[in-house]
Short mmCIF file of C-alpha atoms and ligand atoms in Angstrom, two decimals:
data_model
loop_
_atom_site.label_atom_id
_atom_site.label_comp_id
_atom_site.label_asym_id
_atom_site.label_seq_id
_atom_site.Cartn_x
_atom_site.Cartn_y
_atom_site.Cartn_z
CA MET A 1 0.00 0.00 0.00
CA ALA A 2 1.26 3.46 -0.86
CA ILE A 3 0.65 7.04 0.18
CA LEU A 4 0.01 9.41 -2.73
CA ILE A 5 1.82 12.71 -2.22
CA THR A 6 0.33 15.52 -4.33
CA GLY A 7 2.78 18.38 -4.77
CA GLY A 8 5.56 16.10 -3.54
CA ALA A 9 8.26 17.90 -5.53
CA GLY A 10 7.61 21.14 -3.66
CA TYR A 11 9.26 22.53 -0.56
CA ILE A 12 7.23 20.88 2.21
CA GLY A 13 6.26 17.87 0.07
CA SER A 14 9.86 16.87 -0.69
CA HIS A 15 10.82 17.02 3.00
CA THR A 16 7.78 14.95 3.90
CA CYS A 17 8.71 12.36 1.26
CA VAL A 18 12.10 11.95 2.99
CA GLU A 19 10.56 11.44 6.44
CA LEU A 20 8.00 8.93 5.14
CA LEU A 21 10.59 6.94 3.14
CA ASN A 22 12.96 6.90 6.12
CA ARG A 23 10.22 5.29 8.16
CA GLY A 24 9.57 2.60 5.58
CA TYR A 25 6.38 4.00 4.00
CA GLU A 26 5.83 3.44 0.30
CA ILE A 27 5.02 6.62 -1.62
CA VAL A 28 3.90 7.74 -5.06
CA VAL A 29 4.25 11.39 -6.12
CA ILE A 30 2.14 13.51 -8.45
CA ASP A 31 3.29 17.02 -9.30
CA ASN A 32 2.93 19.19 -12.40
CA LEU A 33 6.23 20.95 -11.53
CA SER A 34 4.52 24.33 -11.92
CA ASN A 35 6.45 25.59 -8.89
CA SER A 36 9.16 22.99 -8.42
CA SER A 37 11.88 20.94 -10.04
CA LYS A 38 12.10 17.20 -10.59
CA LYS A 39 15.61 17.48 -9.16
CA SER A 40 14.11 17.75 -5.69
CA LEU A 41 12.72 14.23 -6.11
CA ASP A 42 16.02 12.90 -7.45
CA ARG A 43 17.61 14.25 -4.31
CA VAL A 44 14.93 12.73 -2.08
CA LYS A 45 15.95 9.38 -3.61
CA GLU A 46 19.62 10.20 -3.08
CA ILE A 47 19.09 11.19 0.60
CA THR A 48 16.98 8.16 1.47
CA GLY A 49 18.47 5.55 -0.87
CA LYS A 50 14.87 4.60 -1.71
CA ASP A 51 13.00 4.62 -4.98
CA PHE A 52 9.40 5.60 -5.76
CA ARG A 53 7.31 6.45 -8.79
CA PHE A 54 6.76 10.03 -9.90
CA TYR A 55 3.94 11.14 -12.19
CA ARG A 56 4.41 14.53 -13.82
CA ASP A 57 0.72 15.26 -14.03
CA ASP A 58 -1.74 17.98 -13.19
CA LEU A 59 -4.45 17.38 -10.61
CA LEU A 60 -6.82 19.20 -12.95
CA ASN A 61 -6.36 16.36 -15.44
CA LYS A 62 -8.87 13.88 -14.08
CA ALA A 63 -8.00 11.13 -16.55
CA ALA A 64 -4.36 11.27 -15.45
CA VAL A 65 -5.30 11.17 -11.75
CA GLU A 66 -7.64 8.21 -12.44
CA GLU A 67 -4.84 6.40 -14.20
CA ILE A 68 -2.56 6.77 -11.16
CA PHE A 69 -5.24 5.32 -8.88
CA ARG A 70 -5.74 2.44 -11.31
CA ARG A 71 -2.05 1.60 -11.53
CA GLU A 72 -0.97 2.16 -7.93
CA ASN A 73 -2.11 0.56 -4.72
CA ILE A 74 -2.94 3.80 -2.91
CA ASP A 75 -4.55 3.79 0.54
CA SER A 76 -4.10 7.39 1.64
CA VAL A 77 -3.22 10.80 0.29
CA ILE A 78 -1.24 13.78 1.58
CA HIS A 79 -2.42 16.74 -0.44
CA PHE A 80 0.18 19.52 -0.75
CA ALA A 81 -0.44 20.53 -4.37
CA GLY A 82 -1.62 24.11 -4.68
CA LEU A 83 -0.61 27.64 -5.54
CA LYS A 84 0.54 29.56 -2.47
CA ALA A 85 1.61 33.15 -3.20
CA VAL A 86 -0.71 35.60 -1.45
CA GLY A 87 0.09 38.63 -3.66
CA GLU A 88 -0.28 36.62 -6.86
CA SER A 89 -3.62 35.29 -5.65
CA VAL A 90 -4.94 38.85 -5.41
CA GLU A 91 -3.89 39.49 -9.02
CA LYS A 92 -5.00 36.12 -10.40
CA PRO A 93 -7.92 34.98 -8.24
CA LEU A 94 -9.43 32.73 -10.90
CA GLU A 95 -6.18 30.81 -11.29
CA TYR A 96 -6.02 30.27 -7.55
CA TYR A 97 -9.63 29.17 -7.18
CA TYR A 98 -9.41 26.95 -10.23
CA ASN A 99 -6.13 25.28 -9.35
CA ASN A 100 -6.59 24.89 -5.60
CA ILE A 101 -10.32 24.20 -5.38
CA THR A 102 -10.87 22.28 -8.60
CA GLY A 103 -7.65 20.33 -8.07
CA THR A 104 -8.95 19.24 -4.65
CA LEU A 105 -12.40 18.37 -6.03
CA VAL A 106 -10.88 16.21 -8.78
CA LEU A 107 -8.60 14.50 -6.29
CA CYS A 108 -11.41 13.75 -3.80
CA ASP A 109 -13.73 12.55 -6.52
CA VAL A 110 -11.17 10.08 -7.83
CA MET A 111 -10.31 9.01 -4.27
CA LYS A 112 -13.98 8.34 -3.58
CA LYS A 113 -14.36 6.28 -6.75
CA HIS A 114 -11.41 4.15 -5.70
CA HIS A 115 -12.60 3.88 -2.08
CA VAL A 116 -9.54 5.74 -0.80
CA LYS A 117 -10.84 7.93 2.00
CA ASN A 118 -7.78 8.81 4.09
CA LEU A 119 -6.63 12.35 3.50
CA VAL A 120 -4.18 14.80 5.08
CA PHE A 121 -4.59 18.36 3.79
CA SER A 122 -2.11 21.27 3.87
CA SER A 123 -3.97 24.18 5.38
CA SER A 124 -2.44 27.34 6.76
CA ALA A 125 -2.50 29.69 9.73
CA THR A 126 -3.82 32.18 7.20
CA VAL A 127 -7.32 30.75 7.91
CA TYR A 128 -7.27 32.60 11.26
CA GLY A 129 -7.35 35.94 9.39
CA LYS A 130 -6.57 38.65 11.90
CA PRO A 131 -6.72 36.82 15.25
CA GLU A 132 -7.78 38.88 18.26
CA THR A 133 -5.34 37.19 20.62
CA VAL A 134 -2.35 34.86 20.61
CA PRO A 135 -1.46 32.02 20.97
CA ILE A 136 -3.91 30.85 18.31
CA ARG A 137 -6.01 27.79 19.08
CA GLU A 138 -7.75 25.61 16.49
CA ASP A 139 -11.17 26.72 17.72
CA PHE A 140 -10.52 30.42 17.01
CA PRO A 141 -12.84 32.12 14.48
CA LEU A 142 -11.83 31.60 10.88
CA SER A 143 -11.66 34.17 8.09
CA ALA A 144 -9.58 35.02 5.09
CA THR A 145 -8.15 38.28 3.80
CA ASN A 146 -7.11 37.23 0.29
CA PRO A 147 -8.03 34.67 -2.42
CA TYR A 148 -5.22 32.28 -1.41
CA GLY A 149 -6.48 32.19 2.17
CA ARG A 150 -10.05 31.77 0.94
CA THR A 151 -9.06 28.68 -1.06
CA LYS A 152 -7.69 27.13 2.15
CA LEU A 153 -10.82 28.03 4.08
CA MET A 154 -13.12 26.76 1.33
CA ILE A 155 -11.22 23.49 1.00
CA GLU A 156 -11.45 22.95 4.77
CA GLU A 157 -15.23 23.41 4.49
CA ILE A 158 -15.49 21.16 1.44
CA LEU A 159 -13.67 18.42 3.32
CA GLU A 160 -15.98 18.83 6.34
CA ASP A 161 -18.98 18.45 4.01
CA LEU A 162 -17.42 15.38 2.46
CA TYR A 163 -17.08 13.77 5.88
CA ASN A 164 -20.61 14.79 6.88
CA ALA A 165 -21.96 13.05 3.79
CA ASP A 166 -19.85 9.93 4.24
CA HIS A 167 -18.43 9.01 7.63
CA GLU A 168 -15.92 6.63 6.10
CA TRP A 169 -13.64 9.56 5.32
CA LYS A 170 -10.75 10.16 7.70
CA ILE A 171 -9.40 13.64 7.22
CA VAL A 172 -6.68 15.62 8.97
CA LEU A 173 -6.37 19.35 8.35
CA LEU A 174 -2.91 20.63 9.22
CA ARG A 175 -2.60 24.38 9.68
CA TYR A 176 1.03 25.31 9.19
CA PHE A 177 2.56 28.41 10.70
CA ASN A 178 5.74 29.72 8.97
CA PRO A 179 7.83 26.89 7.53
CA VAL A 180 11.56 27.60 7.21
CA GLY A 181 14.81 25.60 7.24
CA ALA A 182 15.85 22.69 5.09
CA HIS A 183 17.05 19.11 5.28
CA LYS A 184 20.40 18.73 7.10
CA SER A 185 22.06 17.37 3.96
CA GLY A 186 21.69 20.77 2.26
CA ARG A 187 20.37 18.89 -0.80
CA ILE A 188 16.70 19.90 -0.63
CA GLY A 189 15.18 23.20 0.46
CA GLU A 190 12.94 26.09 -0.49
CA ASP A 191 13.50 27.30 -4.05
CA PRO A 192 11.20 30.24 -4.72
CA ARG A 193 10.87 31.47 -8.29
CA GLY A 194 11.89 35.11 -8.81
CA ILE A 195 12.21 37.49 -5.89
CA PRO A 196 11.07 35.76 -2.70
CA ASN A 197 7.95 37.03 -0.94
CA ASN A 198 8.72 35.32 2.32
CA LEU A 199 11.18 36.56 4.90
CA VAL A 200 13.69 33.72 5.23
CA PRO A 201 14.50 33.11 1.54
CA TYR A 202 14.75 36.88 1.15
CA ILE A 203 17.27 37.12 3.99
CA THR A 204 19.42 34.24 2.70
CA GLN A 205 19.48 35.80 -0.78
CA VAL A 206 20.64 39.09 0.73
CA VAL A 207 23.44 37.24 2.52
CA ILE A 208 24.71 35.57 -0.67
CA GLY A 209 24.51 38.92 -2.48
CA ARG A 210 21.70 38.08 -4.88
CA LEU A 211 19.61 40.84 -3.31
CA GLY A 212 20.97 44.12 -1.93
CA TYR A 213 19.17 44.54 1.38
CA LEU A 214 16.12 43.38 3.27
CA ASN A 215 12.98 45.51 3.35
CA VAL A 216 11.61 45.26 6.86
CA TYR A 217 7.90 45.86 6.43
CA GLY A 218 6.85 47.96 9.41
CA ASN A 219 8.65 48.91 12.62
CA ASP A 220 5.64 50.43 14.36
CA TYR A 221 3.72 47.28 15.29
CA ASN A 222 2.73 46.67 18.85
CA THR A 223 5.51 44.11 19.36
CA PRO A 224 8.71 44.19 21.48
CA ASP A 225 10.84 45.74 18.71
CA GLY A 226 8.06 47.09 16.47
CA THR A 227 8.52 44.47 13.72
CA GLY A 228 6.14 41.59 12.88
CA VAL A 229 6.25 38.46 15.02
CA ARG A 230 5.73 34.97 13.54
CA ASP A 231 5.91 31.34 14.55
CA TYR A 232 8.74 29.97 12.39
CA ILE A 233 8.80 26.20 12.25
CA HIS A 234 11.52 23.93 10.88
CA VAL A 235 10.29 22.17 7.73
CA VAL A 236 11.57 18.80 9.02
CA ASP A 237 9.47 19.22 12.18
CA LEU A 238 6.55 19.99 9.88
CA ALA A 239 7.30 16.90 7.78
CA GLU A 240 7.32 14.79 10.95
CA GLY A 241 3.90 16.22 11.77
CA HIS A 242 2.61 14.65 8.54
CA VAL A 243 4.00 11.27 9.52
CA LYS A 244 2.14 11.59 12.84
CA ALA A 245 -1.05 12.62 11.01
CA ILE A 246 -0.84 9.57 8.73
CA GLU A 247 -0.22 7.35 11.76
CA LYS A 248 -3.25 8.91 13.45
CA ILE A 249 -5.41 8.13 10.42
CA MET A 250 -4.19 4.53 10.36
CA GLY A 251 -4.75 4.18 14.13
CA LYS A 252 -7.77 2.55 15.75
CA ASP A 253 -9.08 5.57 17.66
CA PHE A 254 -9.77 7.64 14.56
CA ALA A 255 -13.21 6.29 13.75
CA GLN A 256 -14.95 8.45 16.38
CA ASN A 257 -13.57 11.65 15.01
CA GLY A 258 -13.89 12.30 11.28
CA VAL A 259 -12.20 15.59 10.52
CA LEU A 260 -9.35 16.49 12.86
CA THR A 261 -7.62 19.87 12.77
CA TYR A 262 -4.16 20.66 14.12
CA ASN A 263 -1.93 23.69 14.32
CA LEU A 264 1.65 22.86 13.38
CA GLY A 265 3.75 25.56 14.98
CA THR A 266 6.29 25.85 17.76
CA GLY A 267 4.23 28.09 20.04
CA ARG A 268 6.98 30.74 20.01
CA GLY A 269 7.11 33.97 18.09
CA TYR A 270 10.18 35.73 16.71
CA SER A 271 10.31 39.21 15.22
CA VAL A 272 11.80 40.16 11.85
CA LEU A 273 14.77 41.68 13.67
CA ASP A 274 15.21 38.51 15.78
CA MET A 275 15.49 36.61 12.49
CA VAL A 276 17.97 39.09 11.03
CA LYS A 277 20.10 38.81 14.17
CA ALA A 278 20.02 35.02 14.23
CA PHE A 279 20.97 34.77 10.55
CA SER A 280 23.78 37.23 10.92
CA GLN A 281 25.17 35.16 13.78
CA ILE A 282 24.98 31.97 11.73
CA CYS A 283 26.49 33.46 8.57
CA GLY A 284 29.02 35.66 10.36
CA LYS A 285 27.96 38.62 8.23
CA GLU A 286 26.04 41.79 8.81
CA ILE A 287 22.67 41.78 7.03
CA ARG A 288 21.65 45.11 5.53
CA TYR A 289 18.05 46.13 6.04
CA GLU A 290 15.84 49.19 5.69
CA PHE A 291 12.55 49.89 7.38
CA LYS A 292 9.66 50.23 4.96
CA PRO A 293 5.92 50.82 5.44
CA ARG A 294 3.81 47.90 6.63
CA ARG A 295 2.95 45.33 3.96
CA PRO A 296 -0.80 45.41 3.25
CA GLY A 297 -2.62 42.49 4.87
CA ASP A 298 0.13 41.75 7.43
CA ILE A 299 -0.70 41.32 11.08
CA ALA A 300 1.47 42.24 14.05
CA THR A 301 1.77 38.90 15.82
CA CYS A 302 0.93 35.33 14.93
CA TYR A 303 1.92 32.22 16.82
CA ALA A 304 0.33 28.89 17.54
CA ASP A 305 -0.96 27.08 20.54
CA PRO A 306 0.35 23.67 19.42
CA SER A 307 -0.95 21.75 22.44
CA ARG A 308 -3.67 19.82 20.57
CA ALA A 309 -1.10 18.31 18.19
CA LYS A 310 1.01 17.38 21.20
CA GLU A 311 -1.85 15.70 23.04
CA GLU A 312 -3.54 13.95 20.14
CA LEU A 313 -0.73 13.32 17.65
CA GLY A 314 2.16 13.08 20.08
CA TRP A 315 3.93 15.71 18.00
CA THR A 316 5.98 18.73 19.04
CA ALA A 317 8.47 20.82 17.12
CA SER A 318 11.94 20.09 18.45
CA ARG A 319 14.22 22.24 16.28
CA GLY A 320 15.03 25.72 17.53
CA LEU A 321 15.69 29.03 15.83
CA MET A 322 19.44 28.55 15.36
CA GLU A 323 18.94 25.18 13.72
CA MET A 324 16.31 26.68 11.40
CA CYS A 325 18.72 29.43 10.36
CA GLU A 326 21.72 27.08 10.05
CA ASP A 327 19.82 24.67 7.81
CA SER A 328 18.27 27.42 5.63
CA TRP A 329 21.70 28.92 5.26
CA ARG A 330 23.44 25.63 4.34
CA TRP A 331 20.83 25.00 1.62
CA GLN A 332 21.24 28.52 0.20
CA LEU A 333 25.05 28.38 0.34
CA ASN A 334 25.26 24.99 -1.40
CA ASN A 335 22.58 25.91 -3.95
CA PRO A 336 22.86 29.66 -4.61
CA ASN A 337 20.48 29.34 -7.56
CA GLY A 338 18.30 26.65 -6.02
CA TYR A 339 17.84 23.52 -8.12
CA ASP A 340 19.05 25.38 -11.23
CA ASP A 341 22.62 24.81 -10.04
CA ALA A 342 22.62 21.09 -10.51
P1 NAD B 1 5.39 24.48 -3.17
O1 NAD B 1 4.90 25.41 -4.22
O2 NAD B 1 6.86 24.31 -3.01
O3 NAD B 1 4.74 23.03 -3.42
C1 NAD B 1 3.48 22.85 -4.01
C2 NAD B 1 3.66 21.86 -5.15
O4 NAD B 1 2.40 21.62 -5.78
C3 NAD B 1 4.60 22.38 -6.24
O5 NAD B 1 5.61 21.41 -6.47
C4 NAD B 1 3.71 22.55 -7.46
O6 NAD B 1 4.40 22.28 -8.66
C5 NAD B 1 2.59 21.56 -7.19
N1 NAD B 1 1.30 21.87 -7.80
C6 NAD B 1 0.60 23.02 -7.74
N2 NAD B 1 -0.56 22.90 -8.41
C7 NAD B 1 -0.60 21.63 -8.90
C8 NAD B 1 -1.55 20.90 -9.67
N3 NAD B 1 -2.68 21.47 -10.10
N4 NAD B 1 -1.27 19.63 -10.00
C9 NAD B 1 -0.12 19.04 -9.59
N5 NAD B 1 0.81 19.69 -8.85
C10 NAD B 1 0.57 20.96 -8.51
O7 NAD B 1 4.71 24.91 -1.80
P2 NAD B 1 5.00 24.41 -0.32
O8 NAD B 1 5.58 25.53 0.42
O9 NAD B 1 5.68 23.11 -0.33
O10 NAD B 1 3.50 24.25 0.18
C11 NAD B 1 2.81 23.02 0.14
C12 NAD B 1 1.38 23.24 0.60
O11 NAD B 1 1.39 23.78 1.90
C13 NAD B 1 0.58 24.21 -0.27
O12 NAD B 1 -0.75 23.75 -0.36
C14 NAD B 1 0.63 25.50 0.52
O13 NAD B 1 -0.48 26.33 0.27
C15 NAD B 1 0.61 24.98 1.95
N6 NAD B 1 1.22 25.91 2.91
C16 NAD B 1 2.50 26.38 2.67
C17 NAD B 1 3.06 27.28 3.56
C18 NAD B 1 4.45 27.82 3.31
O14 NAD B 1 4.80 28.83 3.91
N7 NAD B 1 5.30 27.21 2.50
C19 NAD B 1 2.34 27.71 4.68
C20 NAD B 1 1.06 27.21 4.88
C21 NAD B 1 0.52 26.30 3.98
C1 UD1 B 2 2.87 34.69 4.42
C2 UD1 B 2 1.47 34.81 3.89
C3 UD1 B 2 0.61 33.73 4.52
C4 UD1 B 2 1.22 32.38 4.23
C5 UD1 B 2 2.65 32.37 4.76
C6 UD1 B 2 3.36 31.11 4.47
C7 UD1 B 2 1.17 37.20 3.39
C8 UD1 B 2 0.46 38.44 3.76
N1 UD1 B 2 0.93 36.13 4.19
O1 UD1 B 2 2.83 34.80 5.83
O2 UD1 B 2 -0.69 33.77 3.99
O3 UD1 B 2 0.47 31.34 4.83
O4 UD1 B 2 3.38 33.43 4.13
O5 UD1 B 2 3.66 31.02 3.11
O6 UD1 B 2 1.89 37.14 2.40
N2 UD1 B 2 8.77 40.46 6.04
C9 UD1 B 2 9.64 41.52 5.87
N3 UD1 B 2 10.33 41.60 4.70
C10 UD1 B 2 10.20 40.71 3.68
C11 UD1 B 2 9.30 39.62 3.88
C12 UD1 B 2 8.61 39.54 5.05
O7 UD1 B 2 9.78 42.36 6.75
O8 UD1 B 2 10.84 40.85 2.64
C13 UD1 B 2 8.06 40.32 7.33
C14 UD1 B 2 6.55 40.31 7.20
O9 UD1 B 2 6.05 41.61 7.28
C15 UD1 B 2 6.16 39.41 8.39
C16 UD1 B 2 7.32 38.43 8.51
O10 UD1 B 2 8.42 39.06 7.86
O11 UD1 B 2 6.10 40.17 9.56
C17 UD1 B 2 7.06 37.09 7.87
O12 UD1 B 2 6.63 37.29 6.52
P1 UD1 B 2 6.44 36.08 5.50
O13 UD1 B 2 7.63 35.20 5.52
O14 UD1 B 2 6.04 36.66 4.18
O15 UD1 B 2 5.24 35.23 6.11
P2 UD1 B 2 3.79 35.75 6.57
O16 UD1 B 2 3.51 37.10 6.12
O17 UD1 B 2 3.65 35.45 8.01
#
């Protein structure tokens, strides 16, 4: 029996493939490579010494997805595939709704036809919108401030409806906080196309000289140093959270539950300047930055209450800030142009 990994060539998907293979799980990957490189999967094989089949297909192509379910012995799915850039989603809402929502509908429909009803879905802390307080618990009110966030919220609701209609489904919604870091080998990591939107890849590209300086968006927030505070989580911790979610689905106690939702975060917040300081310590270089106005849509502080995942999945993030920075930095240093270097 195999786990189908949609979007397995991507940043979080490739790290999750490694953790699953290392624990002896069989996997099959589908990815259209719209935001990734096949080299990530070659390196997953290199790191683990294990082989698996990869289908370069689009989830929107139902016939292709059907074919995978016909050929492979799939019993569960981890669904990473989706478009994820907030700014782009504001400019191209139809693309985001079509890809993320329709892709999920096609996937679930084919799963249902093949009686595969175990699903782990990549949601995001973005579904909490602008939370009134922190730490954020899973039962906080949900809202979205942009089309990307709305696709996550809608998919969560679609999956709830699916379970309500058919109690055989076992679904885990994982709400990630801010994934950073890379595998220790320095062989796989985050490889954003063009100028990064997210803080950590931006910082590492400043350090290697690909970008001149960091724009720090806002220094007048109500936070200890005025800059935005986030819950950065090591991508390998996140990947391990998926292993725990799959184990939960396979476990006996799941039947009573249906749709389970977990925050995957560390429970600790760091500011933009904390991150700059930590990176500069790791790289031994000063990192140039300039304060700029707040980025529209940003909130001051966001960090998780991860206690539900601890109690019910037996999962906690174990890698600290320095390890996150060290591993992000090693990946960037060894692969200054991401997978294009190979
Ligand atoms: P990523 O872009 O690196 O990976 C997503 C993968 O999905 C890519 O390899 C892409 O080629 C593939 N893909 C997209 N649409 C597809 C389609 N229609 N058919 C087949 N493949 C398709 O992103 P990531 O950072 O690894 O994120 C994985 C998931 O986690 C996404 O759903 C994302 O929204 C969610 N998430 C990410 C973050 C983050 O900060 N990285 C935070 C919260 C949630
Ligand atoms: C962003 C997305 C969020 C998504 C998450 C993970 C927005 C508004 N939100 O979260 O929906 O789930 O990524 O992909 O895009 N910062 C700078 N300079 C930069 C980049 C960022 O100062 O060049 C600051 C931001 O203002 C923020 C912090 O760094 O305070 C983290 O930003 P980022 O890495 O983009 O993540 P989020 O905004 O938390």
